[in-house]
């Protein structure tokens, strides 16, 4: 998983992969079939180990809190000490293999759809204005987190990415001032995470 994460799909050669796993090439082929199947297993493991913030965000009581938890959770995940910076699914995006690219796009699409479903519910509940576009809001968040992953791989700090999350939350729609006040937790989250 970390070899794909550090090098991306294309640059992770079989020599690096087998060395990281401590197995021979024939053993890799017996266990996984080929490099793309190994990548699929690595991506599944990555999602299970590193993307819990998605589930946590979706349980937040307001749409704004969902957006905040999603963005700050991602900023934290892509800057976790002791792990490669960035995101495996973004690092591996540059590939000529259609199956691998499609797997990565599907992962982003599923998360985007789950966010959009949550925002549609928020619109129905009056938590977001009735004229809001749930799909557009979800696409906005996915685009930001993709950018966070790229910036983290470039060496951007956690604090800088959380500051960008705060800026994004400042423009996130709310239905009324009381809801808006409940949703402004980014700064509190940053303070809690730094203690």
CSV table of C-alpha atoms in Angstrom, one decimal:
chain,number,residue,atom,x,y,z
A,1,UNK,CA,0.0,0.0,0.0
A,2,UNK,CA,2.7,2.5,1.0
A,3,UNK,CA,4.7,1.8,-2.1
A,4,UNK,CA,1.8,2.7,-4.4
A,5,UNK,CA,1.1,5.6,-2.1
A,6,UNK,CA,4.6,7.0,-2.3
A,7,UNK,CA,5.3,6.3,-6.0
A,8,UNK,CA,1.9,6.2,-7.6
A,9,UNK,CA,0.6,3.3,-9.7
A,10,UNK,CA,2.8,3.7,-12.8
A,11,UNK,CA,6.1,4.3,-10.9
A,12,UNK,CA,5.6,1.5,-8.4
A,13,UNK,CA,7.6,-1.2,-10.1
A,14,UNK,CA,7.4,-4.9,-9.4
A,15,UNK,CA,10.8,-4.9,-7.8
A,16,UNK,CA,9.8,-2.2,-5.3
A,17,UNK,CA,6.5,-3.9,-4.6
A,18,UNK,CA,7.9,-7.4,-4.0
A,19,UNK,CA,10.7,-5.9,-1.9
A,20,UNK,CA,8.2,-4.0,0.3
A,21,UNK,CA,6.1,-7.1,0.7
A,22,UNK,CA,9.0,-9.4,1.3
A,23,UNK,CA,7.9,-11.9,-1.4
A,24,UNK,CA,9.1,-13.0,-4.9
A,25,UNK,CA,7.5,-12.1,-8.2
A,26,UNK,CA,5.9,-15.5,-8.6
A,27,UNK,CA,4.5,-15.3,-5.1
A,28,UNK,CA,3.0,-11.9,-5.9
A,29,UNK,CA,1.4,-13.3,-9.1
A,30,UNK,CA,0.0,-16.3,-7.2
A,31,UNK,CA,-1.4,-14.2,-4.4
A,32,UNK,CA,-2.8,-11.3,-6.5
A,33,UNK,CA,-2.8,-12.3,-10.1
A,34,UNK,CA,-1.2,-9.1,-11.4
A,35,UNK,CA,-0.2,-5.5,-10.5
A,36,UNK,CA,-3.7,-4.1,-11.0
A,37,UNK,CA,-5.2,-6.7,-8.6
A,38,UNK,CA,-2.5,-5.9,-6.1
A,39,UNK,CA,-3.4,-2.3,-6.4
A,40,UNK,CA,-7.1,-3.0,-5.9
A,41,UNK,CA,-6.2,-4.8,-2.6
A,42,UNK,CA,-3.9,-1.9,-1.6
A,43,UNK,CA,-6.7,0.6,-2.3
A,44,UNK,CA,-9.2,-1.3,-0.3
A,45,UNK,CA,-6.8,-1.5,2.6
A,46,UNK,CA,-6.0,2.3,2.3
A,47,UNK,CA,-9.8,3.1,2.4
A,48,UNK,CA,-10.3,1.0,5.5
A,49,UNK,CA,-7.3,2.4,7.3
A,50,UNK,CA,-7.2,6.0,6.2
A,51,UNK,CA,-10.6,7.2,5.2
A,52,UNK,CA,-12.7,6.7,8.3
A,53,UNK,CA,-13.2,10.5,8.4
A,54,UNK,CA,-15.7,10.1,5.5
A,55,UNK,CA,-18.0,8.0,7.7
A,56,UNK,CA,-17.5,10.2,10.7
A,57,UNK,CA,-18.4,13.3,8.6
A,58,UNK,CA,-21.5,11.8,7.3
A,59,UNK,CA,-22.9,11.4,10.8
A,60,UNK,CA,-22.6,15.0,11.7
A,61,UNK,CA,-26.0,16.7,12.5
A,62,UNK,CA,-25.8,19.6,10.0
A,63,UNK,CA,-24.7,19.9,6.4
A,64,UNK,CA,-22.1,22.5,7.3
A,65,UNK,CA,-20.7,20.3,10.1
A,66,UNK,CA,-20.6,17.4,7.5
A,67,UNK,CA,-18.5,19.6,5.2
A,68,UNK,CA,-16.3,20.8,8.0
A,69,UNK,CA,-15.6,17.3,9.3
A,70,UNK,CA,-15.0,16.0,5.8
A,71,UNK,CA,-12.5,18.8,4.9
A,72,UNK,CA,-10.6,18.8,8.2
A,73,UNK,CA,-10.6,15.0,8.4
A,74,UNK,CA,-9.1,14.9,4.9
A,75,UNK,CA,-6.5,17.6,5.8
A,76,UNK,CA,-5.5,15.5,8.8
A,77,UNK,CA,-5.5,12.2,6.8
A,78,UNK,CA,-3.2,13.6,4.1
A,79,UNK,CA,-0.7,15.0,6.6
A,80,UNK,CA,-0.6,12.2,9.1
A,81,UNK,CA,2.9,11.9,10.6
A,82,UNK,CA,4.7,8.6,9.8
A,83,UNK,CA,2.7,8.1,6.6
A,84,UNK,CA,3.4,9.2,3.0
A,85,UNK,CA,1.9,12.7,2.4
A,86,UNK,CA,-1.1,13.0,0.2
A,87,UNK,CA,-3.6,10.4,-0.8
A,88,UNK,CA,-3.1,7.1,-2.4
A,89,UNK,CA,-6.0,7.6,-4.8
A,90,UNK,CA,-4.7,10.9,-5.9
A,91,UNK,CA,-1.0,9.9,-6.1
A,92,UNK,CA,-2.0,6.9,-8.3
A,93,UNK,CA,-4.4,8.9,-10.6
A,94,UNK,CA,-1.7,9.3,-13.3
A,95,UNK,CA,-2.0,6.0,-15.1
A,96,UNK,CA,-2.5,4.6,-18.6
A,97,UNK,CA,-4.3,1.6,-17.2
A,98,UNK,CA,-8.0,2.1,-17.7
A,99,UNK,CA,-9.0,-0.4,-15.0
A,100,UNK,CA,-6.9,1.3,-12.4
A,101,UNK,CA,-8.0,4.8,-13.4
A,102,UNK,CA,-11.7,3.7,-13.4
A,103,UNK,CA,-11.3,2.1,-9.9
A,104,UNK,CA,-9.9,5.5,-8.5
A,105,UNK,CA,-12.6,7.5,-10.2
A,106,UNK,CA,-15.3,5.1,-8.9
A,107,UNK,CA,-14.0,5.6,-5.3
A,108,UNK,CA,-14.3,9.4,-5.7
A,109,UNK,CA,-17.7,9.1,-7.3
A,110,UNK,CA,-19.0,6.9,-4.5
A,111,UNK,CA,-17.9,9.4,-1.8
A,112,UNK,CA,-19.3,12.3,-3.9
A,113,UNK,CA,-22.6,10.6,-4.2
A,114,UNK,CA,-22.8,9.9,-0.5
A,115,UNK,CA,-22.1,13.5,0.3
A,116,UNK,CA,-24.7,14.6,-2.3
A,117,UNK,CA,-27.3,12.3,-0.7
A,118,UNK,CA,-26.5,13.8,2.7
A,119,UNK,CA,-26.9,17.3,1.3
A,120,UNK,CA,-30.2,16.4,-0.4
A,121,UNK,CA,-31.4,15.2,2.9
A,122,UNK,CA,-30.2,18.5,4.5
A,123,UNK,CA,-32.1,20.5,1.8
A,124,UNK,CA,-35.3,18.5,2.5
A,125,UNK,CA,-34.8,19.0,6.3
A,126,UNK,CA,-34.4,22.8,5.8
A,127,UNK,CA,-30.8,22.6,7.0
A,128,UNK,CA,-29.7,24.0,3.6
A,129,UNK,CA,-31.6,26.5,1.4
A,130,UNK,CA,-34.1,24.9,-0.9
A,131,UNK,CA,-32.3,26.3,-4.0
A,132,UNK,CA,-29.0,24.6,-3.2
A,133,UNK,CA,-27.6,22.0,-5.6
A,134,UNK,CA,-26.5,19.0,-3.5
A,135,UNK,CA,-24.4,17.5,-6.3
A,136,UNK,CA,-22.6,20.8,-6.8
A,137,UNK,CA,-21.8,21.0,-3.0
A,138,UNK,CA,-20.5,17.5,-3.0
A,139,UNK,CA,-18.4,18.1,-6.1
A,140,UNK,CA,-17.0,21.3,-4.4
A,141,UNK,CA,-15.8,19.2,-1.4
A,142,UNK,CA,-14.3,16.4,-3.5
A,143,UNK,CA,-12.4,18.9,-5.6
A,144,UNK,CA,-11.0,20.6,-2.5
A,145,UNK,CA,-9.9,17.4,-1.0
A,146,UNK,CA,-8.2,16.3,-4.2
A,147,UNK,CA,-6.3,19.6,-4.1
A,148,UNK,CA,-5.5,19.1,-0.4
A,149,UNK,CA,-3.9,15.7,-1.3
A,150,UNK,CA,-1.8,17.3,-4.0
A,151,UNK,CA,-0.7,20.2,-1.8
A,152,UNK,CA,0.2,17.7,1.1
A,153,UNK,CA,2.3,15.7,-1.4
A,154,UNK,CA,4.0,19.1,-2.2
A,155,UNK,CA,4.8,19.5,1.5
A,156,UNK,CA,2.0,21.8,2.6
A,157,UNK,CA,1.4,21.6,6.4
A,158,UNK,CA,-1.6,20.3,8.2
A,159,UNK,CA,-2.2,23.8,9.7
A,160,UNK,CA,-2.2,25.4,6.2
A,161,UNK,CA,-4.7,22.8,4.9
A,162,UNK,CA,-7.0,23.2,7.8
A,163,UNK,CA,-6.8,27.0,7.2
A,164,UNK,CA,-8.0,26.4,3.7
A,165,UNK,CA,-10.8,24.1,5.0
A,166,UNK,CA,-11.8,27.1,7.3
A,167,UNK,CA,-11.9,29.4,4.3
A,168,UNK,CA,-14.0,26.9,2.3
A,169,UNK,CA,-16.4,26.5,5.2
A,170,UNK,CA,-16.8,30.3,5.4
A,171,UNK,CA,-18.6,30.1,2.0
A,172,UNK,CA,-20.6,26.9,2.6
A,173,UNK,CA,-24.3,27.7,2.5
A,174,UNK,CA,-26.6,27.7,5.5
A,175,UNK,CA,-30.3,28.1,5.8
A,176,UNK,CA,-30.4,30.6,8.7
A,177,UNK,CA,-28.1,32.4,11.1
A,178,UNK,CA,-28.7,30.0,13.9
A,179,UNK,CA,-27.7,27.0,11.8
A,180,UNK,CA,-24.7,29.1,10.6
A,181,UNK,CA,-23.5,29.6,14.2
A,182,UNK,CA,-23.8,25.9,15.0
A,183,UNK,CA,-21.7,25.0,12.0
A,184,UNK,CA,-18.7,27.2,12.7
A,185,UNK,CA,-16.5,24.6,14.4
A,186,UNK,CA,-13.5,24.5,12.2
A,187,UNK,CA,-11.3,26.7,14.5
A,188,UNK,CA,-12.4,24.7,17.6
A,189,UNK,CA,-11.5,21.5,15.7
A,190,UNK,CA,-8.1,22.8,14.8
A,191,UNK,CA,-7.4,23.9,18.4
A,192,UNK,CA,-8.5,20.5,19.7
A,193,UNK,CA,-6.3,18.6,17.2
A,194,UNK,CA,-3.3,20.7,18.1
A,195,UNK,CA,-3.5,20.0,21.8
